[in-house]
Every structure is written in structure tokens, then in C-alpha cells.
Amino acid sequence: MPEIIAALDEKGANKLLDKAIADMDPLGDSGSGNLGPFVAGYSITATLTNGDVDLIPPDTIRIVDLRLDWSLDLSFGLDLGSILPEFCLPQVCVDIPCVGTVCTPEICVDWPTITIPVSFSDYLKATVDLQLAISLVGGQWKVEAVVLAVPNLQFGPTSAALLAAIGAAATPILLAVPFIGPFLAMAVDIILAIIAIAGVTGFLGPIITPFISGLRIGLYEQSQVFEVLPATSPVDPKVDIVIDVVKAEVQHNGLEDELVLTADISA
Amino acid sequence: MFDSLDSRALRRTDCYAQRFMKAGTYHYSVLPAFTDGIDRERPFTINVAEPKSQGEMTQHRVAVHFEKGAFSVDPKETVIAAGDLVLWYCPVAGARPFCIVGEKEFFASSRLVNECGYSHAFGLAGEYRWRDANGSDVHGVVQVRDPQFKDRSQFVLWRDKTLKKGTLVMIEGGKANPPSVEIITGQTVFFAIVKGTGISITDERLLTPPRTPETPEPGAAKR
Amino acid sequence: MSLTETEAVFASIHETALNDLLTAFFTDRPRYLVYGSPSFVPATTVAETSMPAIPFPGVPDGIQWRVTLGIPKVDLYKPTIPLPPELTLNPGQFSARLDVEICLNCRRLKIDPRPPRPGTAGRKDDKRGKDGPQPLSKVTCCKLSVFAVGHLEHVMAITGEDAIALAVDAVEIVDIQPDELESVVECLLFMILQAVLAEVRLPLRALRAGAFELIPVVGPLIEDDQIKMRGNV
């Protein structure tokens, strides 16, 4: 029989994960990814909120509707010359009184390369299965819930919204390009058509999925040398025990599924 | 954001035109904008022959090139008749703003004197209040409006017809006529200086605020 | 039946682990097992606790004494360790067994031939001499096996957290004659054990090795060789 037993029912497990997830450091990443044919640099921050916990013997914790709120800054460069037709101002002639007709030459416009910065925030929900993982590393016992498999994350509505945000972000940048006015709507349409929803999904997936697939939720962490009482005076030093073994599983006891953590100790 | 309207710094959508009324040889240089007081070399030439007997004014074009950080012209020597007009322009993408500087005082794009002109094709909508950066009172307004295309045919009309129509502003006796013009994005305004004191056509947003008697000169000691 | 029953959290510690905790406490803080007057324990250290001598008229520096306790071995209901017939381990109780050594410094006193000075009767003459406590001259000791039964008290630890202490209800020493002497010694050790074990306050956190949070609603109580608690997160 294990020497120490601690157990949580599903209600208790829900509260444990509420706190464990809320206490996690904010998630973040930066790098570059493919946004359709463009390469976009990005930085992203994300936070998780617990969903509903279902304990499944022997060692699975299922979180239904785990929510990931994320905020993304991305920017990509675009050579307008590659998407807009060549445009030349025609020869312009004016009649100057007492002088005659003066004409300017045809002047062709160079479409510049522009950088489009986009800021966008959204969230997604997913149901994830996590497995209990126990480790003793560097004198620390840890019990974590680790994602079992990458869930199928749905990006459809988010991709559409981000594509619209790209269009909205492109507009003021384009407006600063001389002679773009008459081509503005065309330019935005072309940009969005080139990237398309598939491009946005292809960009978001590799960035956001790791936040879920790499999720490790700490359920228990204690030093193997466990302090029972701290030192309180020079003649009352601290009192320690050693946690020799830690185990964790999900058990079905009576009518309840319970998260059970056990330990053996020595003086 | 606004278009850079400044005859002192010629760009790809600008032209400078000068009429030569007297026969002679006029040496000049093409320099980076605002450096006309530095370089004394005048390697290029306008050779003006006697006027044609009953000739109309003939326009000659000189293309300005920019390569390896230096300007050159094509042709280096232009032969014209008195009364003809020479128009300089730069078709090179990425060229620095430049100015045309002649030996004679009347012959300079940064100070427009007599029988000369400056044209600018406007690429961005907005209100452009221009005045003379060299201090005279001549000024005016160009209102640029973006076209609203309901269909492709309107776009084609703009591209093939509207853009070909230029607008003329005559400057004489310190006044612009008309003082205010309205155009569509992409169109060109030609400023023709009949007689001037050496003026520029400069967007007032590019200029520092005008000095008043109360504003001390920079570096002046306080009384 | 589930572990948590109607609550959200359950925690239990088996008597084996409880004894490990007690061993750890008394090993790291041995002074809670050794108490003595200045001739035996000149000053309190990690290893021993200094106590005043027993003052008695005519005994300079008082009667010097020392009590040494062994680490108690605790048995939680249901009973595993046999008890003397005078003690019964009831549901919800613990029993404990430990060795105790009592020592006295039985020194011969020198009778002062001079008459006592008037007004000195009853005056305390156990003041320490300027040379420190009396050296030990004739230490006389006895060892006893002590059994006790008791219950848990829910207390606060010095850290301010919830804790348990072992409260002694009765003590039995086997085979001291006459019975009245046994009763006196049992009384002495009853008070000593109550006081010592009241100082051993084990945080509930330690009883569950730091796992989860638990605000007790049921317990801590003794059942099935364990201390059990149920409550909320």
C-alpha cells in the first residue's frame, strides 16, 4: 500500500487545472512563416484558459473546450511591381501663350516594394487528451499532464478574419504609394487572392498548433528533499524528509473517476 | 503622406524646361539637389544658334541619367536655335533628386527666372499649398482628387484620356494664374514662369515655418 | 466507495510514513528528546534542552536531573503493536511506545556545622555558585518502557499552516512496584509526554507530501492504520 495518497475528483481536478493553467507563463514565439507565396515575420503571444475536465482511467485527463487566446503581429514584404501592371504616365502637352506647345515625355512608374504590418487577435477552442507523466530531474519530482496527440484545430473562420485584416492593413500602406489611388482596390484584391484562406491557414497552423501540441501542465512539483518544517532558531533547524517514489494515475473508485497521486517517503 | 512637390529637387515625375532666347554657348551641370553652390564644373552644353527666320519654338528633350552615384545627360551637347526650349527629365528608377545648374543666373532649375517651366505629375491625392522657397510672395494651391471608378470603362477613360490633359499655371509679376487648380490623381500641372525673381515651386509642408520679426535667427544671441 | 466521497480532495498518510515523519523530526531536532538541568545540560543546543534544576532547601544548585526519550513508534487504529492490558486502542486513536531514561545526580551534601543565621529559613540557597553548575558526581539512572494512547488534535504549526499534534490520553509503564510508585512515575511521564508531543506539530501539507491543496472539511481522523482528511481545493 502506498504510504501517502492524495486524490482529486473531477471537480477538484477542474479547479487544479484552472489554477495550473492560469499560473502558466504566457506563451510566445517569433520567427517567419509562409503566408501564401510571401514570407512573413511574426511574433505571437498566447494564453490558455481551462475547459471542462474529464478524468479517464488509467492515466488520461481530457480537457473539453480548452481555450487559446492569441495575439499576432506579422509583417511581410511585397513587390508591387510583381502584382500590378506596368503603368506609364502618357505624354502631356500644354499650350503656353506666346511660346507654343510644350510636352512632357512618357513617364513610367516604378511600383515599390512595401511592407505590410498586421496585428490580429483571436481565439480557438479544442478538446485535448493529456497523459500523466512523472519525472525526477535535478532533485525535483514533477507530475505533468502532457498532450497525447495533436488535435485537429479548426482555423476556418479565423483565417477568413485574418485575411480581411491583412486587406485592411494593406490599404493605408498602399495609399502612401504615389499613383496607387486608381489601382488600390485592384491591389488589395490581388494581394488577398494571392494569399487566400489556404495561405493564412498554412501560416497560422504551424505557429499556433505547437502551443497546444506542446502543452505540459504542471500538476505536482516538489523537491525530493521535502521540507516539513523550516528552521525557526539556531537550536531548531529545519526538518526534512525524502520523497522516494511518486506515482500518479486516474482510478475509477466507487462511482467516481479520481486523479490519484501516491508517494513513499523516508526520514 | 503627400507627393513631393519641389522644383528645387527634381524627381522622376518632374520636368524642368528652359527657353534660350539669345545665341551663345551655355554650359551647365546636373547635380544632386541643394548642392548647386558646391560644384563649379559645368561639363554639359547647350549651343544656341541664331534664331530661325520664321521659326516656331522647337522643343528639345535631354534625358538625365544616374549611374554609380553620378549624373550624366544624353546628349551631352545639345544644339538648338534661339527661342527653342530644352526640357530635362530623368527616366531612371531610384535616381536621387537633382537640379540643373547653368553658368548664367537665369539658367537654374532651383531658381526659376524667365521663360522657363516646371512640371509635376501628382501621384497622391490631397491639397498642395505651394509657395516660393526663395522668399517671394508667389503662391498657389493644387487640389488633387482620387478618381472613383464605378467600372472598368471609367478606369480606361482615366488612363487613356484624363492623364493626357495637362493643367497650366502661368506665373508673372509675382502672381500665379490661376492661383488654385483642381486635378485628378495622375495628372500633370505645368508651371510656366514668364518673368520671375528666381522662384521655386515648393510645397509649404516641406519648408520650415516663415521667420517673423520676433523669431530670432538660429544661433543669434539673446538681447 | 470513492476516496474523496462527497468532497473534492482526499489525502491520507499510513502509520509507516507517520513514523518516518516523527523520526525525521526527532533526528533533526533531538533536543526535543533530551531535557536536563544545568549539570547535565549546561545550555540548550540542537541536541538537548537545558531546564532549571529542582530547587530544594539545603541542596546547593538544586537537584540536578535529566530525562531522555526515545523516538516514539506510533500505531494508528487498527492496533498492530501489542499494548499492556491497562491500555486499549479505540477507533480514532493512536498508541505509542517509547523508551525513557531518567537520571539524577545523587551527590552527597556537606552539612554546614555553623548555626543557621536568623532570618535565613526558607531562603533559597540554590543559587548557582560563581564557579557554574555543580559537577556530576554520582549519576543514577533508570530506563523504562512506556506505552501511551491518545488522539489527534488539529492545531496550527509555527508557520501558520494547518497541522496535527499527538495528544496523549493515558500512559502505562509495566511492572514498577509498589503500584503507587508506578502511578507517580506514570503521572510524571504522562505530563512530560503530553508536553513533548504537543511540540511536534506536523503540517497537513507534509502529510500529503505537498500534493494538491486541501481545506479540511472531514478530519484529520484516524482510520485503517492511516490519518485521513477530506475537503475542498
XYZ file of C-alpha atoms in Angstrom:
723
model
C 0.000 0.000 0.000
C 1.469 3.464 -0.780
C 2.427 5.476 2.269
C 0.827 8.751 1.176
C -2.261 9.066 -1.012
C -3.742 12.283 -2.387
C -6.790 12.213 -4.654
C -8.974 14.665 -6.516
C -12.387 14.019 -8.001
C -13.276 15.632 -11.345
C -14.498 18.798 -9.646
C -11.225 19.055 -7.746
C -9.236 18.229 -10.882
C -11.060 21.010 -12.715
C -10.034 23.525 -10.052
C -6.481 22.201 -10.030
C -6.190 22.656 -13.782
C -7.934 26.050 -13.665
C -5.167 27.266 -11.386
C -2.321 25.359 -13.051
C -3.219 26.744 -16.467
C -3.841 30.265 -15.176
C -0.430 30.191 -13.452
C 1.430 29.160 -16.613
C 3.849 31.683 -18.060
C 2.418 33.466 -21.104
C 3.178 31.557 -24.266
C 5.037 33.250 -27.061
C 7.060 32.705 -30.167
C 8.560 34.605 -33.061
C 10.017 33.695 -36.401
C 8.948 33.577 -40.015
C 6.456 31.506 -41.926
C 4.932 31.150 -45.378
C 1.912 33.351 -45.965
C 0.890 32.086 -49.377
C 3.841 32.952 -51.611
C 5.164 35.562 -49.169
C 7.486 35.079 -46.244
C 6.103 36.837 -43.195
C 7.913 37.576 -39.982
C 5.810 37.267 -36.885
C 5.648 37.424 -33.120
C 2.801 35.871 -31.209
C 1.711 35.723 -27.583
C -0.965 33.427 -26.247
C -2.730 32.497 -23.043
C -4.693 29.390 -22.166
C -7.925 29.034 -20.231
C -9.047 25.705 -18.845
C -12.152 23.978 -20.175
C -14.090 21.097 -18.623
C -12.043 18.250 -17.210
C -12.937 14.584 -17.744
C -10.777 12.012 -15.939
C -10.338 8.782 -17.920
C -8.621 5.755 -16.343
C -5.876 4.695 -16.331
C -3.918 7.913 -16.982
C -5.790 10.364 -19.233
C -7.068 13.815 -18.463
C -9.366 15.141 -21.169
C -9.962 18.897 -21.346
C -13.032 19.780 -23.367
C -13.019 23.270 -24.913
C -9.550 24.272 -23.817
C -9.341 27.878 -24.989
C -6.287 29.504 -26.516
C -6.394 33.298 -26.873
C -3.659 34.569 -29.123
C -2.405 37.906 -30.380
C -0.304 38.037 -33.525
C 1.910 40.706 -35.111
C 3.134 39.834 -38.564
C 4.669 41.722 -41.455
C 5.576 40.759 -44.971
C 7.216 42.468 -47.905
C 5.500 42.761 -51.227
C 6.960 43.926 -54.532
C 4.003 45.751 -56.030
C 5.700 45.511 -59.405
C 5.097 41.769 -59.300
C 1.337 42.107 -58.913
C 0.381 45.368 -60.575
C 0.535 46.044 -64.322
C 3.210 48.366 -65.646
C 1.867 51.874 -65.536
C 3.180 54.836 -67.510
C 2.012 58.417 -67.469
C 1.406 59.412 -71.061
C 2.956 62.418 -72.742
C 1.209 65.576 -71.536
C 1.176 68.693 -73.747
C 0.200 72.210 -72.738
C -0.150 75.296 -74.920
C 1.768 78.145 -73.378
C 0.656 81.528 -74.728
C 3.328 83.260 -76.780
C 5.537 80.197 -76.509
C 3.897 77.239 -78.101
C 3.185 73.653 -77.185
C 5.390 72.074 -74.557
C 5.143 68.328 -73.936
C 6.431 66.133 -71.139
C 7.745 62.701 -72.068
C 6.035 59.446 -71.194
C 6.986 58.633 -67.577
C 6.764 55.068 -66.337
C 6.033 54.490 -62.670
C 8.137 52.138 -60.561
C 5.944 50.261 -58.193
C 7.882 49.985 -54.930
C 8.283 47.114 -52.528
C 6.153 47.746 -49.472
C 5.984 46.156 -46.035
C 2.564 45.387 -44.656
C 2.339 45.088 -40.859
C -0.730 43.347 -39.463
C -1.891 42.995 -35.862
C -4.620 40.478 -35.168
C -6.110 38.705 -32.171
C -8.447 35.742 -31.958
C -9.051 32.536 -30.030
C -9.726 28.908 -30.689
C -11.140 26.054 -28.643
C -10.043 22.463 -28.785
C -10.567 19.213 -26.915
C -7.255 17.734 -25.885
C -6.263 14.486 -24.202
C -3.334 14.685 -21.819
C -1.360 11.835 -20.305
C 0.210 11.815 -16.860
C 3.994 11.977 -16.946
C 6.134 11.607 -13.830
C 9.786 12.592 -13.632
C 12.567 13.169 -11.131
C 15.080 15.608 -12.588
C 17.609 17.657 -10.738
C 16.186 16.589 -7.373
C 12.672 17.744 -8.305
C 9.659 15.470 -8.561
C 7.238 16.539 -11.259
C 3.896 15.190 -12.321
C 2.687 16.826 -15.531
C -0.190 16.342 -17.905
C 1.247 16.166 -21.420
C -0.697 16.349 -24.672
C -1.088 12.887 -26.214
C -1.704 13.790 -29.849
C -2.133 16.920 -31.923
C -5.818 17.733 -32.036
C -7.441 18.789 -35.276
C -7.546 22.554 -34.830
C -10.149 24.419 -36.856
C -8.907 27.687 -38.363
C -11.580 28.427 -40.938
C -13.338 31.476 -39.505
C -10.079 32.766 -38.041
C -8.328 32.545 -41.386
C -11.087 34.481 -43.074
C -10.930 37.178 -40.417
C -7.137 37.417 -40.638
C -7.301 37.664 -44.413
C -9.710 40.578 -44.049
C -7.347 42.138 -41.505
C -4.480 41.827 -43.995
C -6.574 43.668 -46.546
C -7.408 46.380 -44.047
C -3.765 46.702 -43.021
C -2.571 46.842 -46.617
C -4.831 49.731 -47.536
C -3.128 52.570 -45.596
C 0.287 51.299 -46.670
C -0.788 51.244 -50.291
C -2.347 54.684 -50.034
C 1.104 56.132 -49.418
C 2.350 54.807 -52.774
C 2.209 57.503 -55.482
C -0.260 56.792 -58.285
C -1.713 53.796 -56.450
C -5.081 55.500 -55.925
C -6.762 54.176 -59.051
C -5.168 50.760 -58.526
C -5.840 50.489 -54.809
C -8.859 48.193 -54.867
C -7.199 46.069 -57.547
C -4.010 45.815 -55.492
C -5.837 44.754 -52.333
C -7.915 42.197 -54.227
C -4.808 40.769 -55.853
C -2.960 40.543 -52.525
C -5.849 38.749 -50.846
C -6.357 36.436 -53.802
C -2.676 35.519 -53.846
C -2.576 34.741 -50.147
C -6.094 33.277 -49.899
C -7.576 31.466 -46.933
C -5.382 28.458 -47.592
C -2.305 30.627 -47.282
C -3.488 32.060 -43.976
C -4.363 28.632 -42.629
C -0.990 27.349 -43.790
C 0.623 30.230 -41.929
C -1.360 30.004 -38.693
C -1.327 26.239 -38.307
C 2.402 25.731 -37.748
C 2.529 28.749 -35.439
C -0.452 28.055 -33.196
C -0.611 24.264 -33.156
C 2.590 23.889 -31.085
C 1.011 25.879 -28.256
C -1.481 23.026 -27.919
C 0.584 20.061 -29.031
C 3.494 21.057 -26.820
C 1.320 21.717 -23.789
C 2.648 20.492 -20.450
C 0.519 21.310 -17.418
C 2.209 21.024 -14.050
C 0.084 19.104 -11.545
C 2.651 18.479 -8.841
C 6.181 19.675 -8.224
C 8.164 19.171 -5.053
C 11.776 18.840 -4.139
C 12.779 15.237 -3.463
C 14.161 16.511 -0.139
C 10.878 17.812 1.217
C 10.916 20.433 3.935
C 8.430 19.532 6.644
C 9.267 22.458 8.926
C 11.612 25.396 8.312
C 14.405 26.354 10.683
C 12.997 28.664 13.331
C 16.059 29.295 15.520
C 19.682 28.225 15.864
C 18.546 25.345 18.047
C 15.561 24.383 15.860
C 16.925 23.541 12.411
C 14.685 22.598 9.508
C 13.075 19.164 9.385
C 13.298 17.280 6.066
C 12.036 14.002 4.690
C 12.910 12.319 1.407
C 10.205 11.575 -1.136
C 11.456 8.259 -2.529
C 8.724 7.365 -5.011
C 5.922 9.302 -6.704
C 3.197 7.730 -8.822
C 0.108 9.183 -10.485
C -2.878 7.635 -12.225
C -6.562 8.026 -12.853
C -8.635 5.499 -10.934
C -12.274 4.589 -11.030
C -13.258 4.273 -7.341
C -16.863 3.636 -6.446
C -18.850 5.767 -8.858
C -16.151 8.389 -9.372
C -13.096 8.863 -11.546
C -10.323 10.292 -9.429
C -6.842 11.656 -10.045
C -4.692 9.817 -7.523
C -1.151 10.737 -6.601
C 0.833 8.486 -4.241
C 4.206 8.804 -2.578
C 6.582 6.808 -0.391
C 8.834 8.717 1.996
C 11.745 8.086 4.336
C 13.291 10.035 7.190
C 1.506 61.104 -46.920
C 1.885 63.601 -49.708
C 3.649 63.861 -53.024
C 6.979 65.703 -53.037
C 6.273 68.954 -54.947
C 9.546 70.880 -55.099
C 11.121 72.375 -58.206
C 14.436 72.586 -56.324
C 14.647 68.797 -56.210
C 13.609 67.224 -59.489
C 12.346 63.648 -59.411
C 11.123 61.094 -61.918
C 7.693 62.687 -62.284
C 9.156 66.220 -62.744
C 10.444 68.130 -65.760
C 12.414 71.372 -65.990
C 12.151 73.437 -69.159
C 14.226 76.472 -70.161
C 13.929 78.641 -73.250
C 17.150 80.136 -74.641
C 16.423 83.449 -76.342
C 19.956 84.515 -77.282
C 22.578 82.727 -79.315
C 25.579 81.511 -77.444
C 27.100 78.584 -75.585
C 25.587 77.766 -72.245
C 27.480 75.344 -70.041
C 25.683 73.527 -67.269
C 25.834 70.639 -64.865
C 23.388 68.175 -63.337
C 23.931 67.968 -59.578
C 22.278 66.387 -56.539
C 19.515 68.698 -55.303
C 20.615 71.554 -52.985
C 24.321 71.192 -53.900
C 24.374 73.789 -56.644
C 26.694 76.073 -54.662
C 29.359 73.453 -54.258
C 30.449 72.074 -57.633
C 31.832 74.573 -60.152
C 32.185 72.172 -63.080
C 29.792 72.630 -65.990
C 30.513 69.710 -68.311
C 27.394 69.812 -70.479
C 26.465 72.355 -73.146
C 23.528 73.984 -74.852
C 24.724 75.566 -78.063
C 22.234 78.195 -79.189
C 22.445 79.248 -82.800
C 20.881 82.340 -84.356
C 17.092 82.208 -84.423
C 15.295 80.605 -87.334
C 13.846 83.158 -89.670
C 10.181 82.430 -89.133
C 10.586 79.557 -86.777
C 8.184 78.320 -84.206
C 9.578 77.311 -80.897
C 11.029 73.813 -81.083
C 11.208 71.626 -78.006
C 14.316 69.561 -77.368
C 14.480 66.800 -74.796
C 17.515 65.943 -72.719
C 17.370 62.750 -70.683
C 19.219 62.788 -67.334
C 20.841 59.505 -66.384
C 22.020 58.367 -62.990
C 24.625 55.670 -62.678
C 27.109 54.774 -59.928
C 26.073 57.837 -57.969
C 26.741 60.330 -60.775
C 24.506 62.209 -63.195
C 25.039 62.477 -66.922
C 22.891 63.713 -69.806
C 22.062 62.467 -73.241
C 23.048 64.249 -75.433
C 25.942 65.979 -73.652
C 25.823 68.782 -76.206
C 22.503 69.991 -77.488
C 22.313 72.316 -80.446
C 19.226 74.474 -80.686
C 18.089 77.712 -82.266
C 17.453 80.825 -80.233
C 13.889 80.752 -78.961
C 13.824 76.982 -78.645
C 13.037 75.224 -75.416
C 15.035 72.469 -73.770
C 13.245 70.111 -71.405
C 15.157 67.962 -68.943
C 13.707 64.811 -67.387
C 15.047 61.682 -65.622
C 13.604 58.281 -66.576
C 15.845 56.345 -64.165
C 14.187 54.481 -61.291
C 15.856 55.134 -57.961
C 17.727 58.290 -59.068
C 18.426 60.897 -56.411
C 16.623 64.254 -56.636
C 18.670 66.581 -58.839
C 18.943 70.114 -60.125
C 20.123 71.695 -63.363
C 22.739 74.413 -62.811
C 23.980 76.684 -65.602
C 26.749 79.262 -65.688
C 24.244 82.051 -66.265
C 21.978 83.151 -63.468
C 18.771 82.690 -65.482
C 19.715 79.073 -66.201
C 18.947 77.113 -62.972
C 16.106 74.777 -62.040
C 16.309 75.721 -58.364
C 15.728 79.423 -59.109
C 13.212 79.857 -61.946
C 13.697 83.248 -63.622
C 12.418 83.891 -67.150
C 10.918 81.806 -69.943
C 11.160 78.608 -68.037
C 8.897 75.974 -66.586
C 8.499 73.183 -64.109
C 6.043 70.288 -64.426
C 4.962 67.770 -61.826
C 2.720 64.694 -62.154
C 0.767 64.294 -58.910
C 0.612 60.739 -57.553
C -1.209 61.241 -54.241
C -4.492 62.971 -53.536
C -4.621 65.950 -51.216
C -4.359 69.716 -51.038
C -0.927 71.032 -52.064
C -0.319 74.633 -50.955
C 2.842 75.738 -52.710
C 4.975 78.857 -52.435
C 8.386 80.216 -53.295
C 11.086 78.809 -51.022
C 13.374 81.659 -52.101
C 11.237 84.233 -50.304
C 8.937 85.956 -52.787
C 5.193 86.098 -52.235
C 4.177 83.970 -55.184
C 1.996 81.054 -54.092
C -0.932 78.867 -55.069
C -2.923 75.684 -54.424
C -3.277 72.408 -56.300
C -6.228 70.234 -55.216
C -5.677 66.595 -56.199
C -8.649 64.260 -56.099
C -8.623 60.465 -56.391
C -10.826 59.175 -59.198
C -13.761 56.947 -58.208
C -14.214 54.247 -60.793
C -17.597 52.605 -60.946
C -16.461 50.232 -63.660
C -13.521 49.338 -65.845
C -14.521 51.705 -68.644
C -14.035 54.648 -66.301
C -10.607 53.351 -65.395
C -9.738 53.091 -69.088
C -11.028 56.612 -69.692
C -8.805 57.910 -66.883
C -5.776 56.038 -68.127
C -6.152 56.855 -71.822
C -7.625 60.354 -71.808
C -7.679 62.097 -68.460
C -3.989 61.591 -67.807
C -3.092 63.247 -71.118
C -4.699 66.528 -70.118
C -2.251 68.894 -68.520
C -3.078 71.965 -66.438
C -1.178 75.222 -66.995
C -0.384 77.771 -64.278
C 1.242 80.992 -65.535
C 3.475 82.894 -63.123
C 4.224 86.534 -63.847
C 4.748 89.608 -61.733
C 4.833 87.588 -58.533
C 1.386 86.084 -59.093
C 0.153 82.658 -60.143
C -2.690 82.453 -62.644
C -4.857 80.679 -61.810
C -3.849 80.611 -58.131
C -5.874 77.471 -57.477
C -6.349 74.455 -59.740
C -8.114 71.131 -59.312
C -6.893 67.927 -60.924
C -7.262 64.136 -60.750
C -4.519 61.878 -59.345
C -2.032 61.110 -62.108
C -2.479 64.384 -63.981
C 0.307 66.891 -64.600
C 0.486 70.609 -63.757
C 2.867 72.727 -65.792
C 4.079 75.895 -64.044
C 5.219 78.398 -66.719
C 7.347 81.256 -65.379
C 7.150 84.192 -67.774
C 9.149 86.541 -65.584
C 10.344 85.793 -62.097
C 12.881 86.746 -59.474
C 14.370 83.285 -59.213
C 11.459 81.429 -57.627
C 10.726 77.849 -56.688
C 7.503 75.897 -56.658
C 7.637 74.197 -53.256
C 5.004 72.511 -51.092
C 4.869 74.653 -47.966
C 4.887 71.484 -45.795
C 8.475 70.974 -46.954
C 9.512 74.385 -45.677
C 10.371 75.462 -42.121
C 7.874 77.998 -40.719
C 8.437 81.518 -42.064
C 10.551 83.697 -39.762
C 8.753 86.609 -38.114
C 10.493 89.661 -36.613
C 10.018 88.048 -33.155
C 11.714 84.797 -34.184
C 15.497 85.096 -33.724
C 17.851 83.701 -36.314
C 19.290 80.355 -35.308
C 22.412 80.855 -33.181
C 21.713 84.552 -32.561
C 22.463 85.799 -29.069
C 19.509 86.903 -26.983
C 19.319 90.634 -26.335
C -16.661 3.857 -2.424
C -14.514 6.677 -3.836
C -11.590 8.106 -1.939
C -12.963 11.643 -1.990
C -16.558 10.606 -1.172
C -18.675 13.785 -1.055
C -15.673 16.136 -1.013
C -13.337 17.134 -3.829
C -9.977 16.230 -2.252
C -8.718 13.291 -0.207
C -5.379 12.765 1.496
C -4.070 10.023 3.747
C -0.818 9.058 5.401
C -0.072 5.489 6.543
C 1.353 4.919 10.008
C 4.649 3.827 8.392
C 5.057 7.267 6.846
C 3.873 8.982 10.037
C 6.658 7.228 11.888
C 9.075 8.397 9.192
C 7.926 11.963 9.825
C 8.375 11.582 13.575
C 11.811 10.049 13.063
C 12.764 12.939 10.798
C 11.533 15.470 13.356
C 13.383 13.960 16.296
C 16.510 13.264 14.262
C 16.719 16.838 13.001
C 15.701 18.335 16.360
C 16.999 15.873 19.013
C 16.702 18.446 21.789
C 13.026 17.559 21.987
C 14.086 14.141 23.317
C 16.701 15.256 25.870
C 15.922 17.594 28.778
C 18.259 18.237 31.685
C 19.262 20.653 34.406
C 22.481 22.645 34.091
C 24.781 19.971 35.499
C 23.622 17.621 32.732
C 22.737 20.194 30.033
C 24.602 23.466 30.616
C 22.879 25.222 27.684
C 20.186 24.480 25.122
C 21.612 23.297 21.794
C 20.231 21.425 18.834
C 20.973 18.203 20.737
C 19.481 18.916 24.181
C 17.271 21.315 26.100
C 18.521 22.949 29.281
C 15.991 23.204 32.119
C 16.259 24.582 35.682
C 17.297 22.233 38.468
C 14.681 21.228 41.045
C 15.187 23.691 43.885
C 15.280 22.227 47.435
C 16.359 23.885 50.651
C 19.804 22.791 51.596
C 20.652 21.460 48.170
C 23.015 23.949 46.601
C 22.159 24.498 42.958
C 19.107 22.278 43.335
C 18.533 18.653 42.395
C 20.171 18.001 39.041
C 18.214 15.752 36.652
C 17.950 14.542 33.061
C 15.171 12.856 31.074
C 15.999 11.203 27.749
C 13.186 9.974 25.497
C 13.444 7.538 22.625
C 11.750 8.272 19.307
C 8.153 7.144 19.802
C 6.817 4.469 17.489
C 3.196 5.221 16.704
C 0.484 2.725 15.802
C -2.718 4.077 14.269
C -6.009 2.242 14.822
C -6.389 -0.654 13.898
C -3.930 -1.991 16.533
C -0.717 -3.586 15.328
C 1.609 -3.137 18.330
C 0.535 -5.090 21.417
C -0.369 -2.936 24.403
C -0.364 -3.741 28.109
C -3.828 -4.794 29.289
C -4.307 -1.482 31.079
C -4.473 0.329 27.742
C -6.920 -0.154 24.862
C -6.590 1.324 21.374
C -10.022 2.514 20.350
C -11.217 3.638 16.888
C -9.880 7.084 16.095
C -6.946 6.700 18.480
C -3.224 6.102 18.210
C -0.909 4.194 20.505
C 2.758 4.884 21.021
C 5.668 3.017 22.530
C 8.952 4.587 23.555
C 11.861 4.129 25.966
C 12.541 6.717 28.646
C 15.666 7.175 30.768
C 15.525 9.226 33.957
C 18.772 10.277 35.619
C 19.540 12.110 38.872
C 22.832 13.385 40.227
C 22.812 11.780 43.674
C 25.546 13.718 45.359
C 26.377 13.690 48.995
C 25.698 17.019 50.696
C 28.084 18.606 53.192
C 26.355 19.649 56.445
C 27.359 23.158 57.492
C 28.249 22.913 61.303
C 27.628 26.617 61.877
C 24.161 27.503 63.168
C 21.787 28.779 60.553
C 21.685 32.553 60.552
C 18.433 34.122 61.826
C 16.033 35.034 59.018
C 17.594 32.640 56.569
C 14.971 29.863 56.931
C 13.174 29.322 53.663
C 15.661 31.435 51.815
C 16.578 29.990 48.551
C 20.109 28.749 48.722
C 20.148 27.078 45.359
C 21.767 30.000 43.719
C 24.403 28.967 41.342
C 27.884 29.312 42.687
C 30.207 31.635 40.976
C 32.030 28.578 39.564
C 28.947 27.362 37.482
C 26.684 24.343 37.979
C 27.748 21.532 40.278
C 29.787 18.867 38.512
C 28.163 15.478 38.222
C 29.360 13.169 40.984
C 27.016 10.176 41.254
C 24.627 9.849 38.328
C 21.910 7.360 38.956
C 19.643 6.370 36.037
C 16.793 4.042 35.244
C 15.277 3.005 31.912
C 11.599 2.418 31.386
C 9.404 1.191 28.546
C 6.429 3.484 28.224
C 3.162 2.881 26.386
C 0.639 5.575 25.615
C -2.657 6.042 23.829
C -4.046 9.307 22.525
C -5.899 11.167 19.800
C -5.152 13.744 17.113
C -5.526 17.444 17.672
C -5.942 19.834 14.755
C -3.534 22.717 15.503
C -1.526 25.450 13.795
C 2.145 24.966 13.043
C 4.723 27.663 13.717
C 4.468 28.535 10.027
C 0.778 29.363 10.496
C -0.434 26.416 8.427
C -2.866 23.675 9.459
C -1.114 20.896 11.361
C -1.725 17.921 13.631
C -0.323 17.178 17.062
C -0.465 13.905 19.003
C -2.424 14.403 22.228
C -1.688 11.745 24.899
C -4.705 10.431 26.802
C -3.106 7.784 29.029
C 0.282 6.321 29.806
C 1.247 2.896 31.155
C 4.567 1.642 32.498
C 4.826 -2.074 33.042
C 5.931 -3.610 36.311
C 7.001 -0.932 38.746
C 6.388 -1.865 42.354
C 4.694 -0.741 44.507
C 1.727 0.263 42.326
C 1.629 3.689 43.942
C 5.188 4.361 42.766
C 4.145 3.216 39.271
C 1.257 5.667 39.357
C 3.539 8.538 40.383
C 6.046 7.788 37.652
C 3.223 7.325 35.102
C 1.854 10.703 36.126
C 5.257 12.295 35.678
C 5.724 10.751 32.241
C 2.102 11.487 31.261
C 2.777 15.193 31.744
C 6.197 15.016 30.069
C 4.857 13.122 27.044
C 1.862 15.407 26.632
C 4.179 18.424 26.598
C 6.784 16.918 24.266
C 4.323 15.584 21.732
C 2.391 18.864 21.751
C 5.554 20.486 20.369
C 5.592 18.106 17.402
C 3.253 19.901 15.013
C 3.229 18.218 11.622
C 1.767 20.374 8.822
C -1.083 18.766 6.902
C 0.879 19.744 3.784
C 3.612 17.317 4.839
C 1.090 14.551 5.476
C 0.222 14.660 1.752
C 3.807 15.323 0.535
C 2.752 18.706 -0.773
C 0.250 17.297 -3.263
C -2.692 19.498 -4.264
C -4.384 21.952 -1.880
C -6.743 20.762 0.823
C -9.010 22.827 3.038
C -10.149 20.210 5.579
C -13.848 19.546 5.948
C -13.668 15.983 7.335
C -10.732 15.008 9.615
C -7.926 14.661 10.104
C -9.051 11.375 11.628
C -7.504 8.004 12.324
C -8.845 5.036 10.389
C -7.438 1.861 8.787
C -3.851 2.477 10.004
C -3.952 5.895 8.361
C -4.657 9.512 9.121
C -7.263 10.629 6.587
C -8.591 14.008 5.550
C -11.196 15.145 3.059
C -12.019 18.640 1.950
C -12.030 21.230 -0.825
C -9.399 22.607 -3.131
